[in-house]
Amino acid sequence: MKTLKETEIGTTVTVRKVTGDRATRKKLEKMGIMAGSDLTVLEKMPDGAMAVSALRGQLELEAGEAACIGVGEHFVRRDEPILLGGCCAYGDTTEMLRRMEAVYEEKEKEAEASS
């Protein structure tokens, strides 16, 4: 399986697997990078770090993080049901994912305010 580190600039890929130690996997998950996520490589730095575009916007990944992300060809599902957290949706699920992201961000802000 190819890693994100091996992906060319401008290419959109779908994350197949995230490896590495627990802390790295958790950090990537908080960034919204998990199996099924779509990433577009925007820029590669000389030190191996890279800038990618994801659902949460533009992210910067260290070389080690990029090497932990196994990717495959960009996968677009059309007209087939998609199971996401117990709910079923058809076709383009972008709007539903954006709403889920807004709820996630609101809960994070509430948690920060209460601590």
Short mmCIF file of C-alpha atoms in Angstrom, two decimals:
data_model
loop_
_atom_site.label_atom_id
_atom_site.label_comp_id
_atom_site.label_asym_id
_atom_site.label_seq_id
_atom_site.Cartn_x
_atom_site.Cartn_y
_atom_site.Cartn_z
CA MET A 1 0.00 0.00 0.00
CA LYS A 2 1.25 3.46 -0.91
CA THR A 3 1.69 6.07 1.83
CA LEU A 4 0.68 9.72 1.71
CA LYS A 5 4.39 10.60 1.71
CA GLU A 6 4.72 8.92 -1.72
CA THR A 7 1.74 10.77 -3.23
CA GLU A 8 2.34 13.40 -5.90
CA ILE A 9 1.40 17.07 -5.43
CA GLY A 10 -2.13 17.84 -6.64
CA THR A 11 -3.35 14.26 -6.26
CA THR A 12 -6.49 13.44 -4.27
CA VAL A 13 -6.43 10.09 -2.46
CA THR A 14 -8.60 8.19 0.00
CA VAL A 15 -7.06 7.10 3.32
CA ARG A 16 -7.12 3.30 3.62
CA LYS A 17 -5.25 2.77 6.90
CA VAL A 18 -3.54 4.80 9.61
CA THR A 19 -0.60 3.14 11.36
CA GLY A 20 2.00 4.29 13.88
CA ASP A 21 1.99 4.57 17.64
CA ARG A 22 -1.17 5.38 19.58
CA ALA A 23 -0.31 9.06 20.05
CA THR A 24 0.26 9.57 16.31
CA ARG A 25 -2.97 7.79 15.38
CA LYS A 26 -4.92 9.85 17.94
CA LYS A 27 -3.40 13.12 16.69
CA LEU A 28 -4.29 12.27 13.08
CA GLU A 29 -7.81 11.29 14.14
CA LYS A 30 -8.28 14.67 15.84
CA MET A 31 -7.19 16.28 12.56
CA GLY A 32 -9.95 14.32 10.81
CA ILE A 33 -7.59 11.89 9.11
CA MET A 34 -8.92 8.34 9.34
CA ALA A 35 -9.86 5.48 7.02
CA GLY A 36 -12.24 6.78 4.36
CA SER A 37 -11.04 10.41 4.53
CA ASP A 38 -10.12 12.17 1.31
CA LEU A 39 -6.87 14.15 1.20
CA THR A 40 -5.36 16.33 -1.52
CA VAL A 41 -1.61 16.93 -1.42
CA LEU A 42 -1.00 20.69 -1.77
CA GLU A 43 2.72 21.05 -1.09
CA LYS A 44 5.78 19.05 -0.07
CA MET A 45 8.57 20.63 1.96
CA PRO A 46 12.26 19.65 1.67
CA ASP A 47 12.25 18.13 5.18
CA GLY A 48 9.47 15.69 4.18
CA ALA A 49 6.63 17.63 5.80
CA MET A 50 3.61 18.33 3.64
CA ALA A 51 0.50 20.47 3.38
CA VAL A 52 -2.75 18.68 2.58
CA SER A 53 -6.35 19.68 2.11
CA ALA A 54 -8.88 17.68 4.14
CA LEU A 55 -12.48 18.04 5.28
CA ARG A 56 -11.34 20.32 8.13
CA GLY A 57 -9.37 22.54 5.77
CA GLN A 58 -5.66 22.81 5.11
CA LEU A 59 -3.42 20.78 7.42
CA GLU A 60 0.34 20.49 7.83
CA LEU A 61 1.76 17.03 8.49
CA GLU A 62 5.24 16.07 9.64
CA ALA A 63 7.17 13.55 7.53
CA GLY A 64 6.61 10.78 10.09
CA GLU A 65 2.86 11.42 10.18
CA ALA A 66 2.60 11.33 6.38
CA ALA A 67 4.47 8.00 6.37
CA CYS A 68 1.84 6.52 8.75
CA ILE A 69 -1.06 7.21 6.39
CA GLY A 70 -1.73 4.41 3.89
CA VAL A 71 -3.67 5.68 0.88
CA GLY A 72 -5.33 4.36 -2.24
CA GLU A 73 -7.00 5.73 -5.33
CA HIS A 74 -9.61 8.41 -4.67
CA PHE A 75 -12.87 6.57 -4.04
CA VAL A 76 -16.20 8.17 -4.91
CA ARG A 77 -19.34 6.24 -4.05
CA ARG A 78 -22.45 7.18 -5.99
CA ASP A 79 -26.04 6.02 -5.54
CA GLU A 80 -25.13 3.40 -2.96
CA PRO A 81 -25.94 3.64 0.74
CA ILE A 82 -23.12 4.73 3.03
CA LEU A 83 -23.22 3.79 6.70
CA LEU A 84 -21.84 6.56 8.90
CA GLY A 85 -22.13 6.16 12.64
CA GLY A 86 -25.46 4.35 12.46
CA CYS A 87 -27.13 6.55 9.86
CA CYS A 88 -27.52 5.70 6.21
CA ALA A 89 -27.12 8.27 3.43
CA TYR A 90 -27.15 8.11 -0.34
CA GLY A 91 -24.84 9.83 -2.82
CA ASP A 92 -22.95 12.94 -1.73
CA THR A 93 -22.59 13.04 2.08
CA THR A 94 -20.55 16.26 2.19
CA GLU A 95 -23.28 18.36 3.81
CA MET A 96 -23.94 15.75 6.48
CA LEU A 97 -20.21 15.56 7.25
CA ARG A 98 -20.01 19.36 7.51
CA ARG A 99 -22.87 19.37 10.01
CA MET A 100 -21.16 16.62 12.04
CA GLU A 101 -17.97 18.68 12.00
CA ALA A 102 -19.82 21.78 13.28
CA VAL A 103 -21.24 19.78 16.20
CA TYR A 104 -17.78 18.36 16.97
CA GLU A 105 -16.21 21.84 17.02
CA GLU A 106 -18.99 23.21 19.24
CA LYS A 107 -18.51 20.39 21.76
CA GLU A 108 -14.74 21.02 21.79
CA LYS A 109 -15.32 24.73 22.53
CA GLU A 110 -17.75 23.85 25.35
CA ALA A 111 -15.19 21.45 26.85
CA GLU A 112 -12.44 24.10 26.69
CA ALA A 113 -14.71 26.73 28.27
CA SER A 114 -15.66 24.45 31.14
CA SER A 115 -12.04 23.57 32.00
#
